[in-house]
mmCIF file of C-alpha atoms and ligand atoms in Angstrom:
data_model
loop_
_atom_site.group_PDB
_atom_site.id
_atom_site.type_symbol
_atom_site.label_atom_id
_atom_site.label_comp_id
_atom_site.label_asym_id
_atom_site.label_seq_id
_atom_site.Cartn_x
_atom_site.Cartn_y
_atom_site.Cartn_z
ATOM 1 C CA UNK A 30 0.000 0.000 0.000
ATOM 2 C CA UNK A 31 1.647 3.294 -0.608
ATOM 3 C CA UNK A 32 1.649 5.576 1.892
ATOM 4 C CA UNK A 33 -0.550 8.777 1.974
ATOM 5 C CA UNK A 34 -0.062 11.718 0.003
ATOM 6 C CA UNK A 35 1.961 14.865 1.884
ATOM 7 C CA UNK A 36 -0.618 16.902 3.453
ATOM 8 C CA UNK A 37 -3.531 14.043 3.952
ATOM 9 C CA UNK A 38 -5.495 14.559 7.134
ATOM 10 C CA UNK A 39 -5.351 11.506 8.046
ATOM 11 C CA UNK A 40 -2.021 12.538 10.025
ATOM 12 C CA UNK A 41 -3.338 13.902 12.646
ATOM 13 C CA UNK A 42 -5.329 12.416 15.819
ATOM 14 C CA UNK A 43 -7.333 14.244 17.682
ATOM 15 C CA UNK A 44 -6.266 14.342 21.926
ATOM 16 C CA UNK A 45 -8.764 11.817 23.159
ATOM 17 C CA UNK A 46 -7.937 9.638 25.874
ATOM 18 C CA UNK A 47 -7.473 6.648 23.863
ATOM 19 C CA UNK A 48 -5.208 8.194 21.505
ATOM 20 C CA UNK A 49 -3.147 9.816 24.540
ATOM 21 C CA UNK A 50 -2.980 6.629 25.985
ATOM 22 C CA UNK A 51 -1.498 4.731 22.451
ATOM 23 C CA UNK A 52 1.072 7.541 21.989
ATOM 24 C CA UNK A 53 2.308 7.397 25.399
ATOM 25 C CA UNK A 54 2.656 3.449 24.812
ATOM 26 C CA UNK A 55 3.861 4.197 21.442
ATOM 27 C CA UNK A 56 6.595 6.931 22.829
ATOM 28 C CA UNK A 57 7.701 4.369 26.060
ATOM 29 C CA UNK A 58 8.170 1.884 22.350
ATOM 30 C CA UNK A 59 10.547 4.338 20.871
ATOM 31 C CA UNK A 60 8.302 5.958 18.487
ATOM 32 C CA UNK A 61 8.180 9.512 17.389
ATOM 33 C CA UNK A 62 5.216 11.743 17.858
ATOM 34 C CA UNK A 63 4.645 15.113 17.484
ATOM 35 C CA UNK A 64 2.788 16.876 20.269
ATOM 36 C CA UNK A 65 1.264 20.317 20.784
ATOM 37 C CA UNK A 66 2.783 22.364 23.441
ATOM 38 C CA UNK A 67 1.703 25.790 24.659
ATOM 39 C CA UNK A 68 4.785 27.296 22.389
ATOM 40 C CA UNK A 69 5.214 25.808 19.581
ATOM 41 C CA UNK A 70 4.962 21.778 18.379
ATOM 42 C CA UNK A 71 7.410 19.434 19.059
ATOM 43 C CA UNK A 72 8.625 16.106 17.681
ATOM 44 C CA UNK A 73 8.904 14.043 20.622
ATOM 45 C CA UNK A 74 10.842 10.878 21.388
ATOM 46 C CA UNK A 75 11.292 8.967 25.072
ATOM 47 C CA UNK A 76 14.176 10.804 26.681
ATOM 48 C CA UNK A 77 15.776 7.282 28.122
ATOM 49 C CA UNK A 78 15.920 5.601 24.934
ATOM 50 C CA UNK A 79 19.044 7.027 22.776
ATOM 51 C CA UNK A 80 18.054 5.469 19.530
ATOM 52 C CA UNK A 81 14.693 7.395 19.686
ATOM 53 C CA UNK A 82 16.616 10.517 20.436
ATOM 54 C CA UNK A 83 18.893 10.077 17.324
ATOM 55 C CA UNK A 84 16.027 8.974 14.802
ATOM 56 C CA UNK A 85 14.786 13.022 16.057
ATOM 57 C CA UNK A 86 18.353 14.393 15.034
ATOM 58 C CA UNK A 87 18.157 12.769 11.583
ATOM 59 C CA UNK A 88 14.586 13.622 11.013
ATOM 60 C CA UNK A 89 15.113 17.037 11.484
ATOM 61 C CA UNK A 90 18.838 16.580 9.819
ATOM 62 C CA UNK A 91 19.783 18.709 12.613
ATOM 63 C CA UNK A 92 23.322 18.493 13.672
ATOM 64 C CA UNK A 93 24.217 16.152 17.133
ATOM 65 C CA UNK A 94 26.275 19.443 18.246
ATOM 66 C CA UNK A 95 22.321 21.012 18.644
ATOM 67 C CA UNK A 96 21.157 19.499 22.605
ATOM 68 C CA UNK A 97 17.322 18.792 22.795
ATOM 69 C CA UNK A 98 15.451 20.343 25.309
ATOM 70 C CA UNK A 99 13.809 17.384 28.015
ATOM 71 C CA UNK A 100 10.046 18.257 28.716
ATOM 72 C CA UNK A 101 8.405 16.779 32.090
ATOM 73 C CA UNK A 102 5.249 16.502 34.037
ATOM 74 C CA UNK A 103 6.510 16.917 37.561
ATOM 75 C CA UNK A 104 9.022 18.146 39.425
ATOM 76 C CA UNK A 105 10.637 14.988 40.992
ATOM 77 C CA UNK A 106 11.150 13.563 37.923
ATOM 78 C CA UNK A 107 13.218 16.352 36.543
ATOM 79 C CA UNK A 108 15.590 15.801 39.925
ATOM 80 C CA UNK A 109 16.653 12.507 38.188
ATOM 81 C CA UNK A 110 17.782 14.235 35.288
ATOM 82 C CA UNK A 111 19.429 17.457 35.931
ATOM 83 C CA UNK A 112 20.396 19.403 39.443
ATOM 84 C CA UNK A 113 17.297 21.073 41.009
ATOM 85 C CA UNK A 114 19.437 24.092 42.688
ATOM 86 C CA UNK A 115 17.949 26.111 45.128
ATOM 87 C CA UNK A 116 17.081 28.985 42.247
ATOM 88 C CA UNK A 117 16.419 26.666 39.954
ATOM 89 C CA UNK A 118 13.450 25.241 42.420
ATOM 90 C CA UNK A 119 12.393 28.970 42.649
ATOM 91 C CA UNK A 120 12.254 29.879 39.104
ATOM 92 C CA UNK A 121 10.352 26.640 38.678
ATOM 93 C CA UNK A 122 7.750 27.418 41.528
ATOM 94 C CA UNK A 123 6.927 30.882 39.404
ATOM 95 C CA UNK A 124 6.968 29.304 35.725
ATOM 96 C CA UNK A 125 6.492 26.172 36.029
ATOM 97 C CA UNK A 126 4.631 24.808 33.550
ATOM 98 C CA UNK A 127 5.141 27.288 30.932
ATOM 99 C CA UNK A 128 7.263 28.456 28.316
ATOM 100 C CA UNK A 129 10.390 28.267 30.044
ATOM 101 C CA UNK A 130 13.427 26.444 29.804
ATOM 102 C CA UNK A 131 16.299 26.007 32.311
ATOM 103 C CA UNK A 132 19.557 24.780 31.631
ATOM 104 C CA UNK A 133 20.858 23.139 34.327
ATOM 105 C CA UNK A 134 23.700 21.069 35.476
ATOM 106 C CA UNK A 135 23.089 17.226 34.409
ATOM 107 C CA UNK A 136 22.826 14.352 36.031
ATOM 108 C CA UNK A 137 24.011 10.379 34.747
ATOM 109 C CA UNK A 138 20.431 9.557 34.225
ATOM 110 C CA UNK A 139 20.550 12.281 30.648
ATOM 111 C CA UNK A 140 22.086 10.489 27.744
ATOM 112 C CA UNK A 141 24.640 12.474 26.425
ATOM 113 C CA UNK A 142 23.211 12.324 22.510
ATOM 114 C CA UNK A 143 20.403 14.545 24.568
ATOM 115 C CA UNK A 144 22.927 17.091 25.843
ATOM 116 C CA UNK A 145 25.524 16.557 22.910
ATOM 117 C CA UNK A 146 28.212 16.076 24.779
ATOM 118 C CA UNK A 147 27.726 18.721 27.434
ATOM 119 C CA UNK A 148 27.575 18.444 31.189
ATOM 120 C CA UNK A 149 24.191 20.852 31.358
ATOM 121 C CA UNK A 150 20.511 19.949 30.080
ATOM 122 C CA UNK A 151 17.869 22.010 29.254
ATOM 123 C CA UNK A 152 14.738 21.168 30.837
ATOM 124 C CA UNK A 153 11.092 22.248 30.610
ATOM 125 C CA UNK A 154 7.883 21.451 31.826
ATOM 126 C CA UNK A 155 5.335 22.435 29.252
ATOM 127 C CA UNK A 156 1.641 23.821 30.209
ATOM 128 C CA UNK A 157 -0.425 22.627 27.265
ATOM 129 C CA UNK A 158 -2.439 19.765 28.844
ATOM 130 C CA UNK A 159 -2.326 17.621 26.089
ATOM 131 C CA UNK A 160 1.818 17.075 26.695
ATOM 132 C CA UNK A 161 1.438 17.014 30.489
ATOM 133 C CA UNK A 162 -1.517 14.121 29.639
ATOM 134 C CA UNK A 163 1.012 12.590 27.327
ATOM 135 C CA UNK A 164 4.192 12.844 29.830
ATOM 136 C CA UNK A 165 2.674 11.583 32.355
ATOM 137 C CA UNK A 166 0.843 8.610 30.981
ATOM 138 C CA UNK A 167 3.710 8.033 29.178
ATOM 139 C CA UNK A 168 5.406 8.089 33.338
ATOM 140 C CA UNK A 169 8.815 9.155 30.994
ATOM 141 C CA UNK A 170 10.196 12.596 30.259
ATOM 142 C CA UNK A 171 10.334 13.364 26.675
ATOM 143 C CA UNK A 172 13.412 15.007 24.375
ATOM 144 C CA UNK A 173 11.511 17.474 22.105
ATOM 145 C CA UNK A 174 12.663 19.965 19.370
ATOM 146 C CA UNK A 175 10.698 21.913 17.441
ATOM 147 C CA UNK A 176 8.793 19.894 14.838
ATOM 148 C CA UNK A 177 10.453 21.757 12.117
ATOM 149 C CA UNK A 178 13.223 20.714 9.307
ATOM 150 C CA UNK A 179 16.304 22.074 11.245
ATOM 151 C CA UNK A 180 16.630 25.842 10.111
ATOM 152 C CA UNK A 181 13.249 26.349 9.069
ATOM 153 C CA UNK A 182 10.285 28.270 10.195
ATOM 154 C CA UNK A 183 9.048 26.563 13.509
ATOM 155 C CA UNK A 184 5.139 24.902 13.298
ATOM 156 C CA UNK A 185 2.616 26.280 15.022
ATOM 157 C CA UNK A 186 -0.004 24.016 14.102
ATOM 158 C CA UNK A 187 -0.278 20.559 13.570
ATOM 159 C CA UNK A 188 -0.836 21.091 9.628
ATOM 160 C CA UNK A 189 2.202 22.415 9.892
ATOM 161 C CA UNK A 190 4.242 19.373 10.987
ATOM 162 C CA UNK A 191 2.746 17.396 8.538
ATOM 163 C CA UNK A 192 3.428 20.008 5.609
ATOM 164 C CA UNK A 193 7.296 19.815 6.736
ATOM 165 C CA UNK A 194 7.378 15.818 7.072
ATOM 166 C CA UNK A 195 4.291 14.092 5.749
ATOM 167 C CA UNK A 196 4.722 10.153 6.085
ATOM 168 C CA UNK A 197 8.302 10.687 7.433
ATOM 169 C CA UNK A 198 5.912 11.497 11.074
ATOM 170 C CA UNK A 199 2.834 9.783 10.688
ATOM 171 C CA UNK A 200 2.079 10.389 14.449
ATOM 172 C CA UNK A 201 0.931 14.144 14.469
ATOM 173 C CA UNK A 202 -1.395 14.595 17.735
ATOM 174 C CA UNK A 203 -3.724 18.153 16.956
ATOM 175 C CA UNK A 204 -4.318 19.924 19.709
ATOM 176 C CA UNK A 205 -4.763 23.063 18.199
ATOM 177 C CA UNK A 206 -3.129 26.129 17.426
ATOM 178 C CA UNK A 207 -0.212 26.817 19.665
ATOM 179 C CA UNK A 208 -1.167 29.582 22.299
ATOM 180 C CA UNK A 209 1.847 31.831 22.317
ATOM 181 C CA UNK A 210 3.845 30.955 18.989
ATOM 182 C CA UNK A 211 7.089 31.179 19.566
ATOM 183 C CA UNK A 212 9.459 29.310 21.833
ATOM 184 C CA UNK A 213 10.369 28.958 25.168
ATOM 185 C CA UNK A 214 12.749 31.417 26.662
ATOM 186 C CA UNK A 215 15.791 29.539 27.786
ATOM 187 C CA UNK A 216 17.351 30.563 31.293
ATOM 188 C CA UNK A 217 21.138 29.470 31.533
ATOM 189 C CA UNK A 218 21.203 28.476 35.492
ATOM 190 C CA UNK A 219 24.023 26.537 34.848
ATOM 191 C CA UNK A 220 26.027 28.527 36.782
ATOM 192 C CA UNK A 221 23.085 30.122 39.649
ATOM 193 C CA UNK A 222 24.805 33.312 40.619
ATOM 194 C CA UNK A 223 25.368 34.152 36.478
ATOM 195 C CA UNK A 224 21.935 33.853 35.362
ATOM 196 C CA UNK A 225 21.785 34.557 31.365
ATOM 197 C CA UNK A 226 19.245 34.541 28.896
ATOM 198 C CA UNK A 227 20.265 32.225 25.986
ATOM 199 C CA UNK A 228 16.667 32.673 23.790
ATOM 200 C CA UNK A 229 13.935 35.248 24.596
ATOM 201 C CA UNK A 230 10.659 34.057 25.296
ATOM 202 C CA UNK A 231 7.626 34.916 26.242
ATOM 203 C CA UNK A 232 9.231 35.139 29.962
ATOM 204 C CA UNK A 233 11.165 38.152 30.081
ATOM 205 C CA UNK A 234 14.146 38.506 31.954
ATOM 206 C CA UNK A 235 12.800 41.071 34.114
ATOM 207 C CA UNK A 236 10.322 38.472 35.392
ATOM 208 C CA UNK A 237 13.277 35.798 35.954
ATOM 209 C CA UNK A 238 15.067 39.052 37.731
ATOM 210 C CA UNK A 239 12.357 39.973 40.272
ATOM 211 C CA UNK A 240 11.458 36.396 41.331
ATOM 212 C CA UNK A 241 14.807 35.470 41.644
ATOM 213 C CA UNK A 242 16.697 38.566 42.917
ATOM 214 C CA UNK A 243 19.616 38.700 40.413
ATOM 215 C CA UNK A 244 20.361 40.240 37.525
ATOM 216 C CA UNK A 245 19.839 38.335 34.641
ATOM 217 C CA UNK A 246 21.777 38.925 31.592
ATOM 218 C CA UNK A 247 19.529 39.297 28.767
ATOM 219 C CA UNK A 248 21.688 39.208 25.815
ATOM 220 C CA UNK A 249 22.242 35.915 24.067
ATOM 221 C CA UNK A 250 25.864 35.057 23.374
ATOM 222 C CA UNK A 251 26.944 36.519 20.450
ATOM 223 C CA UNK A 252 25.014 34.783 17.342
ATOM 224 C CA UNK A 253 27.710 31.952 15.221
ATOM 225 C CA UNK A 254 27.441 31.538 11.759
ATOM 226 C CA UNK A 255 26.556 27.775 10.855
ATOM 227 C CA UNK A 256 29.529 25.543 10.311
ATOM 228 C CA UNK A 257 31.936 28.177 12.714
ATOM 229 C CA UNK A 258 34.001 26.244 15.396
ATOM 230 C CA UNK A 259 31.808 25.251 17.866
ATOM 231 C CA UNK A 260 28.014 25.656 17.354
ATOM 232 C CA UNK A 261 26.914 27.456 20.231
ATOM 233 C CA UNK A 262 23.549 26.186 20.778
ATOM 234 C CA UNK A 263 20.911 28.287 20.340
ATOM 235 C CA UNK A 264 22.877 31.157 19.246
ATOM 236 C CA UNK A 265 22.644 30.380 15.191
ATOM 237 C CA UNK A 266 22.612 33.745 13.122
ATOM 238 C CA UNK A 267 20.397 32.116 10.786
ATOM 239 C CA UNK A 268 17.085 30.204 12.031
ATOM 240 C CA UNK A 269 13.882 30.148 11.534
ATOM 241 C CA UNK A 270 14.372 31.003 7.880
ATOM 242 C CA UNK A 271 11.816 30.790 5.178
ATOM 243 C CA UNK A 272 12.921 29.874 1.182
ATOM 244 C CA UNK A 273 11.922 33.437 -0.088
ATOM 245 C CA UNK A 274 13.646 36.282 0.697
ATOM 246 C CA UNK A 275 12.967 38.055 3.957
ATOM 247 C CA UNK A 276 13.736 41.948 4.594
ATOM 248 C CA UNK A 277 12.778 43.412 7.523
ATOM 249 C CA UNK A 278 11.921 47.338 8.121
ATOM 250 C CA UNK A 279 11.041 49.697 10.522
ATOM 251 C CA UNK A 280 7.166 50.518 11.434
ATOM 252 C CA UNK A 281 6.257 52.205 8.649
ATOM 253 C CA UNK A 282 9.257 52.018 6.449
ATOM 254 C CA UNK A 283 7.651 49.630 3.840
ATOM 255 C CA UNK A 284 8.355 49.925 0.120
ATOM 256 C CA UNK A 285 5.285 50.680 -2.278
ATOM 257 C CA UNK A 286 3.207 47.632 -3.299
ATOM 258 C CA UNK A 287 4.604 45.316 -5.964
ATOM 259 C CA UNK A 288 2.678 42.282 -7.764
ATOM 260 C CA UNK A 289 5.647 40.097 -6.727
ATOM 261 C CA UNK A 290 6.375 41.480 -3.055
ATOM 262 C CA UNK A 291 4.199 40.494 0.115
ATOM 263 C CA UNK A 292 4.298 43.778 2.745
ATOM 264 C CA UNK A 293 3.752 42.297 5.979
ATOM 265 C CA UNK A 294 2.349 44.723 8.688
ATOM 266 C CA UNK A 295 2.069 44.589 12.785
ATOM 267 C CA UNK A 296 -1.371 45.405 12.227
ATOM 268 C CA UNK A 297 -4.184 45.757 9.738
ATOM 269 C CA UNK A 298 -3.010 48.937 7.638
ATOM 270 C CA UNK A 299 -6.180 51.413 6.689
ATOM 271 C CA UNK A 300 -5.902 50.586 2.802
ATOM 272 C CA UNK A 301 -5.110 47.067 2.420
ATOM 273 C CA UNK A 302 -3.441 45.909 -1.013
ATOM 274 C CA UNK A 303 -4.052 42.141 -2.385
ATOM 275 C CA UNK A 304 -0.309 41.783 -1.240
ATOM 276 C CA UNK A 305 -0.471 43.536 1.874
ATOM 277 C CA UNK A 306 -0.438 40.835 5.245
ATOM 278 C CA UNK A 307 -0.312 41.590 8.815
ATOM 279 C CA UNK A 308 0.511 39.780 11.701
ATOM 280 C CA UNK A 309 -2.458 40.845 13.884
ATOM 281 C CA UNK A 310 -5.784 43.027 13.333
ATOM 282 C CA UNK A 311 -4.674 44.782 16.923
ATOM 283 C CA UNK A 312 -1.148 45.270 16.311
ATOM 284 C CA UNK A 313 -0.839 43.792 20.052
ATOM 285 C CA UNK A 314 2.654 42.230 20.689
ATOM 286 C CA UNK A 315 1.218 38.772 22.124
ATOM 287 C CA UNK A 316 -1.088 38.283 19.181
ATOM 288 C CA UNK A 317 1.645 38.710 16.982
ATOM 289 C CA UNK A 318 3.476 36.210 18.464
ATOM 290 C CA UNK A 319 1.146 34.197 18.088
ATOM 291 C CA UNK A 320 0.534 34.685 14.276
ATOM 292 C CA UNK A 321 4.416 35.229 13.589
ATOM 293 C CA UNK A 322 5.397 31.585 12.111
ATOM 294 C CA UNK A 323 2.237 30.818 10.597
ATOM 295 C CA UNK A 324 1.835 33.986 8.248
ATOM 296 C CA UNK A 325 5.436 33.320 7.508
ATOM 297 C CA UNK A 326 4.568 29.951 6.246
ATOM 298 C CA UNK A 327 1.761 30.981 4.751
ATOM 299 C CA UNK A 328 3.882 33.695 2.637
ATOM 300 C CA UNK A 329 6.022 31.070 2.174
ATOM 301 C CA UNK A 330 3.948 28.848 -0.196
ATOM 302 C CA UNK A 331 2.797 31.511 -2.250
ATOM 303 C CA UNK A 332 4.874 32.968 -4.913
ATOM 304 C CA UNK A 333 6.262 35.850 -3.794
ATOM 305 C CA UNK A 334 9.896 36.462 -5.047
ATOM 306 C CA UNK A 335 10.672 38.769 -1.907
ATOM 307 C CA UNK A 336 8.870 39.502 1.602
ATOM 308 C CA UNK A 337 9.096 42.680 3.304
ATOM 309 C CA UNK A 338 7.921 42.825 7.198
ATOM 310 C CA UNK A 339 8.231 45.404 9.614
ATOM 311 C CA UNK A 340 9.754 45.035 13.113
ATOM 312 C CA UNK A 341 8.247 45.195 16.022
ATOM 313 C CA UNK A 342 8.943 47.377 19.435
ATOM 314 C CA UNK A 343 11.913 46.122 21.415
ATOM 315 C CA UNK A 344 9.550 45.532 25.007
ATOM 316 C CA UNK A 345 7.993 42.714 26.436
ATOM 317 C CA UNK A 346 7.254 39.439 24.451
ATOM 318 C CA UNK A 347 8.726 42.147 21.136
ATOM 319 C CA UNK A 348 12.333 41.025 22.147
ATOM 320 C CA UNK A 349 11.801 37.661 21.177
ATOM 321 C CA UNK A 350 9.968 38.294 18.117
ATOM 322 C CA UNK A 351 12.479 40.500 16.515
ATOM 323 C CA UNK A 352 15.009 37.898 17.485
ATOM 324 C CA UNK A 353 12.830 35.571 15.493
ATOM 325 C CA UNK A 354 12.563 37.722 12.273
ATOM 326 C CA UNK A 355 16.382 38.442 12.722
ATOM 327 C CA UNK A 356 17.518 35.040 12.353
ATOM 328 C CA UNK A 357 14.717 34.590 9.558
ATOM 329 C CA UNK A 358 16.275 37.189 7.980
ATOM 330 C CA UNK A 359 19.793 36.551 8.250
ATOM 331 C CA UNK A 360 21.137 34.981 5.250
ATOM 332 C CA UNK A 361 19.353 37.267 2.964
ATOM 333 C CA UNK A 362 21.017 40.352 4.217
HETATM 334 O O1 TXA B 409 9.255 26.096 23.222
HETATM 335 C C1 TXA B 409 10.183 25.284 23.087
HETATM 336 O O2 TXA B 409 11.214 25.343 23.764
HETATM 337 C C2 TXA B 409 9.995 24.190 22.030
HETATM 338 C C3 TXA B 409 8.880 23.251 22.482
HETATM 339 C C4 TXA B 409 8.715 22.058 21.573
HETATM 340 O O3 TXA B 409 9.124 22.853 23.800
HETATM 341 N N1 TXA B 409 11.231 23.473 21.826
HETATM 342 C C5 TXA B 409 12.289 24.006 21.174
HETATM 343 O O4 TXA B 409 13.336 23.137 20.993
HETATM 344 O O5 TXA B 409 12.302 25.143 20.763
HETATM 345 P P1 TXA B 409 14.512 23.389 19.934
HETATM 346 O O6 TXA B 409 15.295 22.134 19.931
HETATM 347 O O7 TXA B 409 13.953 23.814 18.647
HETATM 348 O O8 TXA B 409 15.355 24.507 20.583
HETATM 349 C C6 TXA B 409 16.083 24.206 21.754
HETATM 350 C C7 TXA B 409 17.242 25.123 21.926
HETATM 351 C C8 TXA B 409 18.325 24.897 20.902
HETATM 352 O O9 TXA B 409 18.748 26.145 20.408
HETATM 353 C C9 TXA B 409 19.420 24.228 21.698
HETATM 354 O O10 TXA B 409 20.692 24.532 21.195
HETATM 355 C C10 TXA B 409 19.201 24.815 23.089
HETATM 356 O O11 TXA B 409 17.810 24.843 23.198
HETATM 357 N N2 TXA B 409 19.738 23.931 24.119
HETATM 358 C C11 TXA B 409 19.365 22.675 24.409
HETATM 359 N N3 TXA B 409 20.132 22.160 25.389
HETATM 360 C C12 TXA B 409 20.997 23.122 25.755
HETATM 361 C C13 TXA B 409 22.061 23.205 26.704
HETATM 362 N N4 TXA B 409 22.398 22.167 27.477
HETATM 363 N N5 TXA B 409 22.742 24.372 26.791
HETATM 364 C C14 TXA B 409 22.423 25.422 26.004
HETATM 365 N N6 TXA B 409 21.442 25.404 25.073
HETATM 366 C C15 TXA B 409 20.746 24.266 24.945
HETATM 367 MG MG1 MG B 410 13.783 24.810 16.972
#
């Protein structure tokens, strides 16, 4: 029987109980299945079983120098993988679930194909109920990137996942679209009294700051081009990055309207064209979050030959988009 064309439906199960209860069987097996989380989706595999981890890698032909983030249900499980520190427990009392990630100091329990190599892990615990059903039924943590093809725009719905990968994941679980849209921010807590931020999120890291009582650098390490020494994870200049062309302006900067140019707006302008787009009919940072990938993807498909989009404010949840669009943009600059 051949397999189902790209794109069929029949990818994606719906969260019921019974179908939470075969992929949590079907991730303890080793399989992969991607999973809704409140960010973005993921491609999950069972964290304790090493071959699952590397069939994620090649799926997503993303390099073994790139760790995976571990996602978990409760707190005393993550204390088998990595070191619960005293800020780390705090952090985790005020986030937790939610779209944050802390790297942390590992323990034997992570493989080392999870953590490439390194002695932290980043860990999670997500607060879309549909992977807290599946983690804990499934009573292991799972490894989970983004369920994109590494370097590519990240999937915010389920659709999505199966656009990227059709019958190379035929376990797709819907739950939705995502809530927030982008990904977790990622905490370095590695070292407790140096707390840095290594992605914005959604988290700022004025909120880390206040519950915690330290400063917390907010600057990412300075961003690596691929293939440069070591891959500093997280840090890639170019990410997120769709096939056409993407230029990014300031609010209002856009060029005049061109048959072969999407304009891609904030928010709604007054005087639409047919190849005007905008992120949000508000302009309101969090919805445009939460539209970012999709619209990009969207643009994507059609057949534009270039993609102007303006950049948001540099405050709250705006950080992390324009470090999204950034890295989109990258290699076209
Ligand atoms: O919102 C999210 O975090 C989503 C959902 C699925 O949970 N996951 C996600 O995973 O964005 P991924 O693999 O696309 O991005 C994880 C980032 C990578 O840039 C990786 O280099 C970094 O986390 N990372 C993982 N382990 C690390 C570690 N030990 N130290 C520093 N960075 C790490
Ligand atoms: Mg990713």
């Amino acid at each position: 029987m051949a397999p189902p064309d790209k794109g069929a439906a029949a990818f994606l199960y719906p969260p019921t109980s019974n179908n939470i209860e075969f992929f949590a069987q079907a991730l303890r097996a080793g399989a992969l299945v991607a999973i809704p989380t409140e960010t973005v989706y993921g491609l999950a595999a069972n964290a304790d079983l090493p071959s699952a981890c590397r069939a994620v890698f090649m799926i997503k032909g993303r390099p073994l120098l790139d760790p995976l983030i571990v996602h978990f249900a409760d707190l005393a499980q993550v204390a088998h993988y990595a070191v619960l520190t005293p800020t780390a427990r705090t952090v985790a009392e005020r986030f937790w679930p939610g779209p944050l990630t802390m790297v942390l100091q590992k323990t034997a329990r992570t493989d080392s194909l999870i953590t490439a190599g390194r002695d932290t892990v980043a860990v999670r615990m997500p607060a879309h109920p549909v992977a807290q059903q599946l983690i804990a039924a499934a009573g292991i943590p799972l490894a989970a990137p983004s369920a994109n093809p590494f370097g590519y725009v990240s999937p915010t719905t389920a659709q999505h996942v199966v656009d990227s990968f059709g019958a190379a994941v035929p376990f797709v679980i819907d739950g939705g679209p995502t809530h927030i849209g982008i990904e977790s921010t990622i905490l370095d807590l590695s070292q407790p009294e140096q707390p840095r931020i290594l992605r914005p999120g959604a988290i700022s890291a004025e909120a880390i700051a206040a519950c915690i009582d330290v400063p917390v650098a907010a600057s990412a390490s300075p961003a690596r081009r691929p293939g440069q020494a070591a891959l500093a994870p997280g840090t890639l200049e170019s990410h997120y990055c769709p096939n056409t062309p993407l230029h990014l302006v300031s609010p209002g900067s856009l060029p005049p309207p061109a048959p072969t140019h999407a304009r891609i707006f904030l928010k709604r302008p007054l005087a639409p064209q047919p190849t005007d787009f905008w992120f949000s009919e508000s302009g309101q940072l969090t919805d445009i979050a939460h539209h970012l990938f999709a619209l990009l993807r969207q643009l994507d498909r059609a057949d534009f030959s270039a993609l102007y989009c303006e950049l948001p404010p540099a405050t709250g949840i705006g950080i992390a988009i324009r470090d999204r669009l950034r890295r989109a943009a990258a290699k076209f600059r």
